[in-house]
Amino acid sequence: DFLNKNHIQEIDTSTFRLTVFQTVTGFRFMLLTEPESHFRKNMDTLRQIYKLFTDYALKDPFFTSDSPIQNKMFKTEVLKVL
């Protein structure tokens, strides 16, 4: 498994659920959902977003990890996943 398991993956409260997906390279993707949402479904969503990130952001020659993602196709595809 290529994922770093030494971090918080989920925080549950009575008002929200925060799910965290972290790559071995240190990128973190977070999803804030209703408390009734399911962890596995949330992780699948975050993995899909990570795939889009690798396809659109990391292959964009203008992308830098310390700035917002400006790729319009990435944003469009993420909205489809959500």
PDB file of C-alpha atoms in Angstrom:
ATOM      1  CA  ASP A   1       0.000   0.000   0.000  1.00  0.00           C
ATOM      2  CA  PHE A   2       1.468   3.353  -1.040  1.00  0.00           C
ATOM      3  CA  LEU A   3      -0.438   5.393   1.530  1.00  0.00           C
ATOM      4  CA  ASN A   4       1.086   6.802   4.665  1.00  0.00           C
ATOM      5  CA  LYS A   5      -1.019   5.400   7.526  1.00  0.00           C
ATOM      6  CA  ASN A   6       0.650   7.514  10.258  1.00  0.00           C
ATOM      7  CA  HIS A   7      -1.898  10.306  10.284  1.00  0.00           C
ATOM      8  CA  ILE A   8      -5.510  11.016  11.170  1.00  0.00           C
ATOM      9  CA  GLN A   9      -7.860   9.602   8.564  1.00  0.00           C
ATOM     10  CA  GLU A  10     -11.163  10.665  10.070  1.00  0.00           C
ATOM     11  CA  ILE A  11     -12.642  12.976  12.679  1.00  0.00           C
ATOM     12  CA  ASP A  12     -16.284  12.492  13.662  1.00  0.00           C
ATOM     13  CA  THR A  13     -18.390  15.074  15.470  1.00  0.00           C
ATOM     14  CA  SER A  14     -22.117  15.471  15.955  1.00  0.00           C
ATOM     15  CA  THR A  15     -22.199  18.144  13.230  1.00  0.00           C
ATOM     16  CA  PHE A  16     -19.682  16.959  10.597  1.00  0.00           C
ATOM     17  CA  ARG A  17     -17.251  14.257   9.515  1.00  0.00           C
ATOM     18  CA  LEU A  18     -13.764  15.174   8.253  1.00  0.00           C
ATOM     19  CA  THR A  19     -12.034  12.513   6.139  1.00  0.00           C
ATOM     20  CA  VAL A  20      -8.340  12.893   5.259  1.00  0.00           C
ATOM     21  CA  PHE A  21      -6.425  11.176   2.458  1.00  0.00           C
ATOM     22  CA  GLN A  22      -2.641  11.679   2.536  1.00  0.00           C
ATOM     23  CA  THR A  23      -0.195  10.534  -0.125  1.00  0.00           C
ATOM     24  CA  VAL A  24       3.322   9.282   0.561  1.00  0.00           C
ATOM     25  CA  THR A  25       4.605  12.500  -0.984  1.00  0.00           C
ATOM     26  CA  GLY A  26       2.750  14.524   1.660  1.00  0.00           C
ATOM     27  CA  PHE A  27      -0.212  15.902  -0.273  1.00  0.00           C
ATOM     28  CA  ARG A  28      -3.357  15.951   1.859  1.00  0.00           C
ATOM     29  CA  PHE A  29      -6.895  15.901   0.558  1.00  0.00           C
ATOM     30  CA  MET A  30      -9.751  16.581   2.961  1.00  0.00           C
ATOM     31  CA  LEU A  31     -13.479  16.084   2.617  1.00  0.00           C
ATOM     32  CA  LEU A  32     -15.978  17.684   4.976  1.00  0.00           C
ATOM     33  CA  THR A  33     -19.325  15.861   4.990  1.00  0.00           C
ATOM     34  CA  GLU A  34     -22.473  15.216   6.987  1.00  0.00           C
ATOM     35  CA  PRO A  35     -21.850  13.056  10.068  1.00  0.00           C
ATOM     36  CA  GLU A  36     -23.905  10.219   8.528  1.00  0.00           C
ATOM     37  CA  SER A  37     -21.558   9.827   5.551  1.00  0.00           C
ATOM     38  CA  HIS A  38     -19.581   6.595   5.249  1.00  0.00           C
ATOM     39  CA  PHE A  39     -15.805   6.501   5.644  1.00  0.00           C
ATOM     40  CA  ARG A  40     -15.207   4.091   2.744  1.00  0.00           C
ATOM     41  CA  LYS A  41     -17.301   6.183   0.328  1.00  0.00           C
ATOM     42  CA  ASN A  42     -15.501   9.348   1.455  1.00  0.00           C
ATOM     43  CA  MET A  43     -12.093   7.724   0.918  1.00  0.00           C
ATOM     44  CA  ASP A  44     -13.159   6.534  -2.546  1.00  0.00           C
ATOM     45  CA  THR A  45     -14.179  10.105  -3.388  1.00  0.00           C
ATOM     46  CA  LEU A  46     -10.847  11.452  -2.158  1.00  0.00           C
ATOM     47  CA  ARG A  47      -8.955   8.831  -4.193  1.00  0.00           C
ATOM     48  CA  GLN A  48     -10.867   9.890  -7.301  1.00  0.00           C
ATOM     49  CA  ILE A  49      -9.949  13.516  -6.604  1.00  0.00           C
ATOM     50  CA  TYR A  50      -6.314  12.505  -6.105  1.00  0.00           C
ATOM     51  CA  LYS A  51      -6.358  10.762  -9.496  1.00  0.00           C
ATOM     52  CA  LEU A  52      -7.702  13.955 -11.064  1.00  0.00           C
ATOM     53  CA  PHE A  53      -5.014  15.911  -9.220  1.00  0.00           C
ATOM     54  CA  THR A  54      -2.278  13.721 -10.695  1.00  0.00           C
ATOM     55  CA  ASP A  55      -3.844  13.908 -14.169  1.00  0.00           C
ATOM     56  CA  TYR A  56      -4.523  17.647 -14.290  1.00  0.00           C
ATOM     57  CA  ALA A  57      -2.507  19.527 -11.667  1.00  0.00           C
ATOM     58  CA  LEU A  58       0.766  17.608 -11.482  1.00  0.00           C
ATOM     59  CA  LYS A  59       1.042  17.429 -15.265  1.00  0.00           C
ATOM     60  CA  ASP A  60       0.377  21.161 -15.597  1.00  0.00           C
ATOM     61  CA  PRO A  61       3.750  22.892 -16.194  1.00  0.00           C
ATOM     62  CA  PHE A  62       2.461  26.022 -14.414  1.00  0.00           C
ATOM     63  CA  PHE A  63       1.384  24.227 -11.224  1.00  0.00           C
ATOM     64  CA  THR A  64       3.396  24.736  -8.046  1.00  0.00           C
ATOM     65  CA  SER A  65       2.540  22.955  -4.810  1.00  0.00           C
ATOM     66  CA  ASP A  66       2.443  26.197  -2.825  1.00  0.00           C
ATOM     67  CA  SER A  67      -0.271  27.852  -4.914  1.00  0.00           C
ATOM     68  CA  PRO A  68      -3.948  27.162  -5.644  1.00  0.00           C
ATOM     69  CA  ILE A  69      -4.800  24.847  -8.535  1.00  0.00           C
ATOM     70  CA  GLN A  70      -5.801  27.047 -11.470  1.00  0.00           C
ATOM     71  CA  ASN A  71      -6.533  24.265 -13.966  1.00  0.00           C
ATOM     72  CA  LYS A  72     -10.184  24.648 -15.052  1.00  0.00           C
ATOM     73  CA  MET A  73     -10.495  21.039 -16.207  1.00  0.00           C
ATOM     74  CA  PHE A  74      -9.428  19.847 -12.757  1.00  0.00           C
ATOM     75  CA  LYS A  75     -12.111  21.972 -11.109  1.00  0.00           C
ATOM     76  CA  THR A  76     -14.761  20.809 -13.587  1.00  0.00           C
ATOM     77  CA  GLU A  77     -13.935  17.131 -13.057  1.00  0.00           C
ATOM     78  CA  VAL A  78     -13.827  17.463  -9.254  1.00  0.00           C
ATOM     79  CA  LEU A  79     -17.323  18.950  -9.294  1.00  0.00           C
ATOM     80  CA  LYS A  80     -18.500  15.900 -11.251  1.00  0.00           C
ATOM     81  CA  VAL A  81     -17.058  13.600  -8.580  1.00  0.00           C
ATOM     82  CA  LEU A  82     -18.703  15.530  -5.766  1.00  0.00           C
TER      83      LEU A  82
END
